[in-house]
Amino acid sequence: MPSKLIKLIARTLQDTKARVKVNQNCTEKFEIMTEVKQGDLLSATLFSIVIDNILKHQELRGNILTRLTQCSVFADDILITA
């Protein structure tokens, strides 16, 4: 991945704060200490970028009868059978 893209992504994850709504009241802001949050649009985008790069470097030509390695990718799950 280009270093410029890596830096851009890192900046979007810095100093992230959130509030939680309980009944009708919001908590004070708190810092989120994890990286990409589950359900964040960035999560799916990063997964697609990384998995696309990985799959491009695999030997996956042929069909189900002629390949020794099978790869199934869906959402954020991957199954590789060799």
Short mmCIF file of N, CA, C and O in Angstrom, two decimals:
data_model
loop_
_atom_site.label_atom_id
_atom_site.label_comp_id
_atom_site.label_asym_id
_atom_site.label_seq_id
_atom_site.Cartn_x
_atom_site.Cartn_y
_atom_site.Cartn_z
N MET A 1 0.84 -1.19 0.00
CA MET A 1 0.00 0.00 0.00
C MET A 1 0.88 1.24 0.00
O MET A 1 1.91 1.26 0.67
N PRO A 2 0.48 2.27 -0.70
CA PRO A 2 1.27 3.50 -0.70
C PRO A 2 1.36 4.10 0.70
O PRO A 2 0.37 4.10 1.44
N SER A 3 2.52 4.62 1.05
CA SER A 3 2.71 5.18 2.39
C SER A 3 1.78 6.36 2.65
O SER A 3 1.33 6.59 3.77
N LYS A 4 1.44 7.12 1.61
CA LYS A 4 0.52 8.25 1.76
C LYS A 4 -0.85 7.76 2.23
O LYS A 4 -1.48 8.38 3.08
N LEU A 5 -1.32 6.66 1.66
CA LEU A 5 -2.61 6.09 2.06
C LEU A 5 -2.56 5.58 3.49
O LEU A 5 -3.51 5.77 4.27
N ILE A 6 -1.46 4.94 3.85
CA ILE A 6 -1.30 4.44 5.22
C ILE A 6 -1.34 5.60 6.22
O ILE A 6 -2.01 5.52 7.26
N LYS A 7 -0.65 6.68 5.91
CA LYS A 7 -0.65 7.85 6.79
C LYS A 7 -2.04 8.47 6.91
O LYS A 7 -2.47 8.86 8.00
N LEU A 8 -2.76 8.53 5.80
CA LEU A 8 -4.11 9.08 5.80
C LEU A 8 -5.04 8.25 6.69
O LEU A 8 -5.80 8.79 7.49
N ILE A 9 -4.96 6.94 6.55
CA ILE A 9 -5.79 6.05 7.36
C ILE A 9 -5.43 6.19 8.83
O ILE A 9 -6.31 6.27 9.69
N ALA A 10 -4.14 6.24 9.14
CA ALA A 10 -3.69 6.38 10.52
C ALA A 10 -4.23 7.67 11.14
O ALA A 10 -4.65 7.68 12.30
N ARG A 11 -4.25 8.74 10.38
CA ARG A 11 -4.76 10.01 10.91
C ARG A 11 -6.25 9.96 11.22
O ARG A 11 -6.71 10.61 12.14
N THR A 12 -7.01 9.20 10.43
CA THR A 12 -8.44 9.11 10.70
C THR A 12 -8.72 8.33 11.98
O THR A 12 -9.80 8.43 12.54
N LEU A 13 -7.75 7.54 12.43
CA LEU A 13 -7.93 6.72 13.63
C LEU A 13 -7.37 7.37 14.88
O LEU A 13 -7.57 6.87 15.99
N GLN A 14 -6.67 8.50 14.75
CA GLN A 14 -6.06 9.16 15.90
C GLN A 14 -7.09 10.02 16.63
O GLN A 14 -7.96 10.63 16.01
N ASP A 15 -6.95 10.06 17.96
CA ASP A 15 -7.77 10.94 18.79
C ASP A 15 -9.27 10.77 18.56
O ASP A 15 -10.01 11.74 18.48
N THR A 16 -9.72 9.53 18.41
CA THR A 16 -11.14 9.26 18.20
C THR A 16 -11.85 9.25 19.55
O THR A 16 -11.41 8.60 20.49
N LYS A 17 -12.95 9.97 19.62
CA LYS A 17 -13.73 10.05 20.85
C LYS A 17 -15.17 9.65 20.55
O LYS A 17 -15.64 9.77 19.43
N ALA A 18 -15.86 9.20 21.58
CA ALA A 18 -17.25 8.78 21.42
C ALA A 18 -18.05 9.07 22.69
O ALA A 18 -17.47 9.35 23.74
N ARG A 19 -19.35 9.00 22.56
CA ARG A 19 -20.28 9.08 23.69
C ARG A 19 -21.23 7.90 23.56
O ARG A 19 -21.50 7.42 22.47
N VAL A 20 -21.78 7.48 24.68
CA VAL A 20 -22.76 6.40 24.68
C VAL A 20 -24.07 6.97 25.18
O VAL A 20 -24.11 7.69 26.19
N LYS A 21 -25.15 6.67 24.46
CA LYS A 21 -26.46 7.14 24.88
C LYS A 21 -27.14 6.04 25.67
O LYS A 21 -27.33 4.93 25.19
N VAL A 22 -27.47 6.37 26.92
CA VAL A 22 -28.17 5.43 27.81
C VAL A 22 -29.50 6.06 28.15
O VAL A 22 -29.54 7.15 28.75
N ASN A 23 -30.58 5.40 27.78
CA ASN A 23 -31.92 5.97 27.87
C ASN A 23 -31.93 7.28 27.10
O ASN A 23 -31.73 7.28 25.92
N GLN A 24 -32.10 8.39 27.74
CA GLN A 24 -32.12 9.67 27.03
C GLN A 24 -30.87 10.51 27.32
O GLN A 24 -30.78 11.65 26.87
N ASN A 25 -29.92 9.98 28.07
CA ASN A 25 -28.74 10.74 28.48
C ASN A 25 -27.48 10.22 27.79
O ASN A 25 -27.32 9.01 27.60
N CYS A 26 -26.58 11.15 27.46
CA CYS A 26 -25.29 10.79 26.86
C CYS A 26 -24.20 10.86 27.92
O CYS A 26 -24.22 11.74 28.79
N THR A 27 -23.27 9.94 27.84
CA THR A 27 -22.13 9.96 28.75
C THR A 27 -21.17 11.07 28.34
O THR A 27 -21.32 11.68 27.29
N GLU A 28 -20.17 11.29 29.16
CA GLU A 28 -19.08 12.20 28.79
C GLU A 28 -18.29 11.56 27.65
O GLU A 28 -18.30 10.35 27.48
N LYS A 29 -17.61 12.36 26.88
CA LYS A 29 -16.77 11.83 25.80
C LYS A 29 -15.64 11.00 26.39
O LYS A 29 -15.12 11.32 27.46
N PHE A 30 -15.31 9.92 25.70
CA PHE A 30 -14.16 9.10 26.09
C PHE A 30 -13.39 8.72 24.84
O PHE A 30 -13.94 8.66 23.74
N GLU A 31 -12.10 8.50 25.03
CA GLU A 31 -11.23 8.16 23.90
C GLU A 31 -11.38 6.69 23.55
O GLU A 31 -11.43 5.83 24.43
N ILE A 32 -11.47 6.40 22.28
CA ILE A 32 -11.54 5.02 21.81
C ILE A 32 -10.10 4.55 21.61
O ILE A 32 -9.35 5.13 20.84
N MET A 33 -9.74 3.49 22.30
CA MET A 33 -8.35 3.03 22.30
C MET A 33 -8.08 1.94 21.27
O MET A 33 -6.96 1.55 21.06
N THR A 34 -9.11 1.41 20.62
CA THR A 34 -8.91 0.36 19.62
C THR A 34 -8.61 0.99 18.27
O THR A 34 -8.72 2.20 18.10
N GLU A 35 -8.26 0.18 17.33
CA GLU A 35 -7.97 0.68 15.98
C GLU A 35 -9.28 0.86 15.22
O GLU A 35 -10.14 1.59 15.67
N VAL A 36 -9.47 0.17 14.13
CA VAL A 36 -10.68 0.32 13.33
C VAL A 36 -11.85 -0.28 14.10
O VAL A 36 -11.78 -1.42 14.56
N LYS A 37 -12.90 0.50 14.23
CA LYS A 37 -14.06 0.05 14.98
C LYS A 37 -14.89 -0.93 14.16
O LYS A 37 -15.01 -0.78 12.94
N GLN A 38 -15.49 -1.91 14.83
CA GLN A 38 -16.35 -2.86 14.15
C GLN A 38 -17.56 -2.12 13.60
O GLN A 38 -18.16 -1.29 14.28
N GLY A 39 -17.92 -2.39 12.37
CA GLY A 39 -19.04 -1.71 11.75
C GLY A 39 -18.66 -0.42 11.06
O GLY A 39 -19.46 0.17 10.35
N ASP A 40 -17.44 0.05 11.26
CA ASP A 40 -16.96 1.27 10.61
C ASP A 40 -16.81 1.01 9.12
O ASP A 40 -16.35 -0.05 8.71
N LEU A 41 -17.22 1.96 8.29
CA LEU A 41 -17.08 1.79 6.84
C LEU A 41 -15.63 1.58 6.44
O LEU A 41 -15.34 0.89 5.47
N LEU A 42 -14.72 2.16 7.20
CA LEU A 42 -13.30 2.00 6.91
C LEU A 42 -12.88 0.53 7.05
O LEU A 42 -12.02 0.06 6.32
N SER A 43 -13.50 -0.19 7.94
CA SER A 43 -13.17 -1.60 8.17
C SER A 43 -13.37 -2.43 6.90
O SER A 43 -12.48 -3.17 6.48
N ALA A 44 -14.51 -2.29 6.28
CA ALA A 44 -14.80 -3.05 5.06
C ALA A 44 -13.88 -2.63 3.91
O ALA A 44 -13.42 -3.46 3.13
N THR A 45 -13.61 -1.34 3.83
CA THR A 45 -12.73 -0.84 2.77
C THR A 45 -11.32 -1.38 2.92
O THR A 45 -10.71 -1.84 1.96
N LEU A 46 -10.79 -1.34 4.15
CA LEU A 46 -9.45 -1.86 4.39
C LEU A 46 -9.39 -3.35 4.11
O LEU A 46 -8.41 -3.85 3.54
N PHE A 47 -10.41 -4.09 4.53
CA PHE A 47 -10.44 -5.52 4.26
C PHE A 47 -10.38 -5.78 2.76
O PHE A 47 -9.61 -6.62 2.29
N SER A 48 -11.17 -5.04 1.99
CA SER A 48 -11.19 -5.23 0.53
C SER A 48 -9.83 -4.94 -0.09
O SER A 48 -9.38 -5.68 -0.96
N ILE A 49 -9.19 -3.87 0.35
CA ILE A 49 -7.88 -3.51 -0.20
C ILE A 49 -6.85 -4.59 0.10
O ILE A 49 -6.11 -5.03 -0.77
N VAL A 50 -6.82 -5.04 1.35
CA VAL A 50 -5.82 -6.03 1.76
C VAL A 50 -6.09 -7.39 1.12
O VAL A 50 -5.18 -8.01 0.58
N ILE A 51 -7.33 -7.85 1.15
CA ILE A 51 -7.62 -9.19 0.62
C ILE A 51 -7.43 -9.21 -0.90
O ILE A 51 -6.97 -10.21 -1.45
N ASP A 52 -7.73 -8.11 -1.58
CA ASP A 52 -7.50 -8.03 -3.02
C ASP A 52 -6.02 -8.19 -3.32
O ASP A 52 -5.63 -8.92 -4.24
N ASN A 53 -5.19 -7.53 -2.55
CA ASN A 53 -3.74 -7.62 -2.73
C ASN A 53 -3.24 -9.04 -2.46
O ASN A 53 -2.41 -9.58 -3.20
N ILE A 54 -3.75 -9.67 -1.42
CA ILE A 54 -3.35 -11.05 -1.09
C ILE A 54 -3.76 -12.00 -2.21
O ILE A 54 -2.96 -12.83 -2.66
N LEU A 55 -4.99 -11.89 -2.68
CA LEU A 55 -5.48 -12.82 -3.70
C LEU A 55 -4.76 -12.64 -5.04
O LEU A 55 -4.61 -13.61 -5.78
N LYS A 56 -4.31 -11.44 -5.34
CA LYS A 56 -3.57 -11.22 -6.58
C LYS A 56 -2.26 -11.98 -6.58
O LYS A 56 -1.74 -12.32 -7.64
N HIS A 57 -1.71 -12.25 -5.41
CA HIS A 57 -0.42 -12.93 -5.33
C HIS A 57 -0.56 -14.45 -5.17
O HIS A 57 0.43 -15.15 -5.02
N GLN A 58 -1.78 -14.96 -5.20
CA GLN A 58 -2.01 -16.40 -5.08
C GLN A 58 -2.12 -17.02 -6.47
O GLN A 58 -2.49 -16.38 -7.43
N GLU A 59 -1.81 -18.28 -6.54
CA GLU A 59 -1.93 -19.03 -7.79
C GLU A 59 -3.32 -19.66 -7.80
O GLU A 59 -3.52 -20.79 -7.35
N LEU A 60 -4.32 -18.91 -8.30
CA LEU A 60 -5.70 -19.38 -8.24
C LEU A 60 -6.32 -19.55 -9.63
O LEU A 60 -7.51 -19.43 -9.80
N ARG A 61 -5.50 -19.85 -10.64
CA ARG A 61 -6.03 -20.08 -11.98
C ARG A 61 -6.63 -21.48 -12.07
O ARG A 61 -6.31 -22.35 -11.29
N GLY A 62 -7.47 -21.69 -13.06
CA GLY A 62 -8.08 -23.00 -13.25
C GLY A 62 -9.51 -23.00 -12.75
O GLY A 62 -10.13 -21.96 -12.61
N ASN A 63 -10.02 -24.19 -12.47
CA ASN A 63 -11.39 -24.29 -11.94
C ASN A 63 -11.40 -25.25 -10.77
O ASN A 63 -10.37 -25.75 -10.34
N ILE A 64 -12.56 -25.53 -10.24
CA ILE A 64 -12.67 -26.34 -9.02
C ILE A 64 -12.12 -27.75 -9.21
O ILE A 64 -11.70 -28.40 -8.26
N LEU A 65 -12.10 -28.25 -10.45
CA LEU A 65 -11.60 -29.61 -10.70
C LEU A 65 -10.09 -29.65 -10.92
O LEU A 65 -9.46 -30.67 -10.69
N THR A 66 -9.50 -28.53 -11.36
CA THR A 66 -8.08 -28.55 -11.72
C THR A 66 -7.18 -27.85 -10.71
O THR A 66 -5.96 -27.98 -10.80
N ARG A 67 -7.73 -27.12 -9.77
CA ARG A 67 -6.90 -26.39 -8.81
C ARG A 67 -6.70 -27.19 -7.54
O ARG A 67 -7.63 -27.83 -7.04
N LEU A 68 -5.51 -27.14 -6.99
CA LEU A 68 -5.25 -27.77 -5.71
C LEU A 68 -5.60 -26.84 -4.56
O LEU A 68 -5.85 -27.29 -3.45
N THR A 69 -5.61 -25.55 -4.81
CA THR A 69 -5.94 -24.57 -3.77
C THR A 69 -7.25 -23.90 -4.11
O THR A 69 -7.43 -23.41 -5.21
N GLN A 70 -8.17 -23.91 -3.18
CA GLN A 70 -9.45 -23.25 -3.35
C GLN A 70 -9.52 -22.07 -2.37
O GLN A 70 -9.02 -22.16 -1.26
N CYS A 71 -10.13 -20.99 -2.78
CA CYS A 71 -10.23 -19.81 -1.93
C CYS A 71 -11.64 -19.25 -2.03
O CYS A 71 -12.12 -18.97 -3.12
N SER A 72 -12.31 -19.12 -0.89
CA SER A 72 -13.63 -18.52 -0.84
C SER A 72 -13.56 -17.30 0.06
O SER A 72 -13.11 -17.38 1.20
N VAL A 73 -14.00 -16.16 -0.46
CA VAL A 73 -13.93 -14.91 0.29
C VAL A 73 -15.32 -14.30 0.34
O VAL A 73 -15.99 -14.17 -0.69
N PHE A 74 -15.76 -13.93 1.53
CA PHE A 74 -17.05 -13.27 1.69
C PHE A 74 -16.97 -12.31 2.84
O PHE A 74 -16.57 -12.69 3.96
N ALA A 75 -17.33 -11.05 2.61
CA ALA A 75 -17.34 -10.00 3.64
C ALA A 75 -16.02 -9.97 4.35
O ALA A 75 -15.02 -9.63 3.75
N ASP A 76 -15.97 -10.34 5.64
CA ASP A 76 -14.70 -10.30 6.36
C ASP A 76 -14.24 -11.70 6.74
O ASP A 76 -13.53 -11.89 7.70
N ASP A 77 -14.67 -12.69 5.97
CA ASP A 77 -14.28 -14.08 6.22
C ASP A 77 -13.56 -14.62 4.98
O ASP A 77 -13.87 -14.26 3.86
N ILE A 78 -12.60 -15.52 5.23
CA ILE A 78 -11.89 -16.16 4.12
C ILE A 78 -11.64 -17.61 4.48
O ILE A 78 -11.35 -17.94 5.63
N LEU A 79 -11.77 -18.46 3.50
CA LEU A 79 -11.49 -19.89 3.67
C LEU A 79 -10.56 -20.31 2.55
O LEU A 79 -10.88 -20.16 1.38
N ILE A 80 -9.40 -20.81 2.92
CA ILE A 80 -8.45 -21.32 1.94
C ILE A 80 -8.28 -22.80 2.19
O ILE A 80 -7.95 -23.21 3.29
N THR A 81 -8.55 -23.59 1.17
CA THR A 81 -8.42 -25.05 1.27
C THR A 81 -7.34 -25.48 0.30
O THR A 81 -7.39 -25.14 -0.88
N ALA A 82 -6.36 -26.20 0.83
CA ALA A 82 -5.27 -26.66 -0.03
C ALA A 82 -5.13 -28.15 0.10
O ALA A 82 -5.37 -28.73 1.14
#
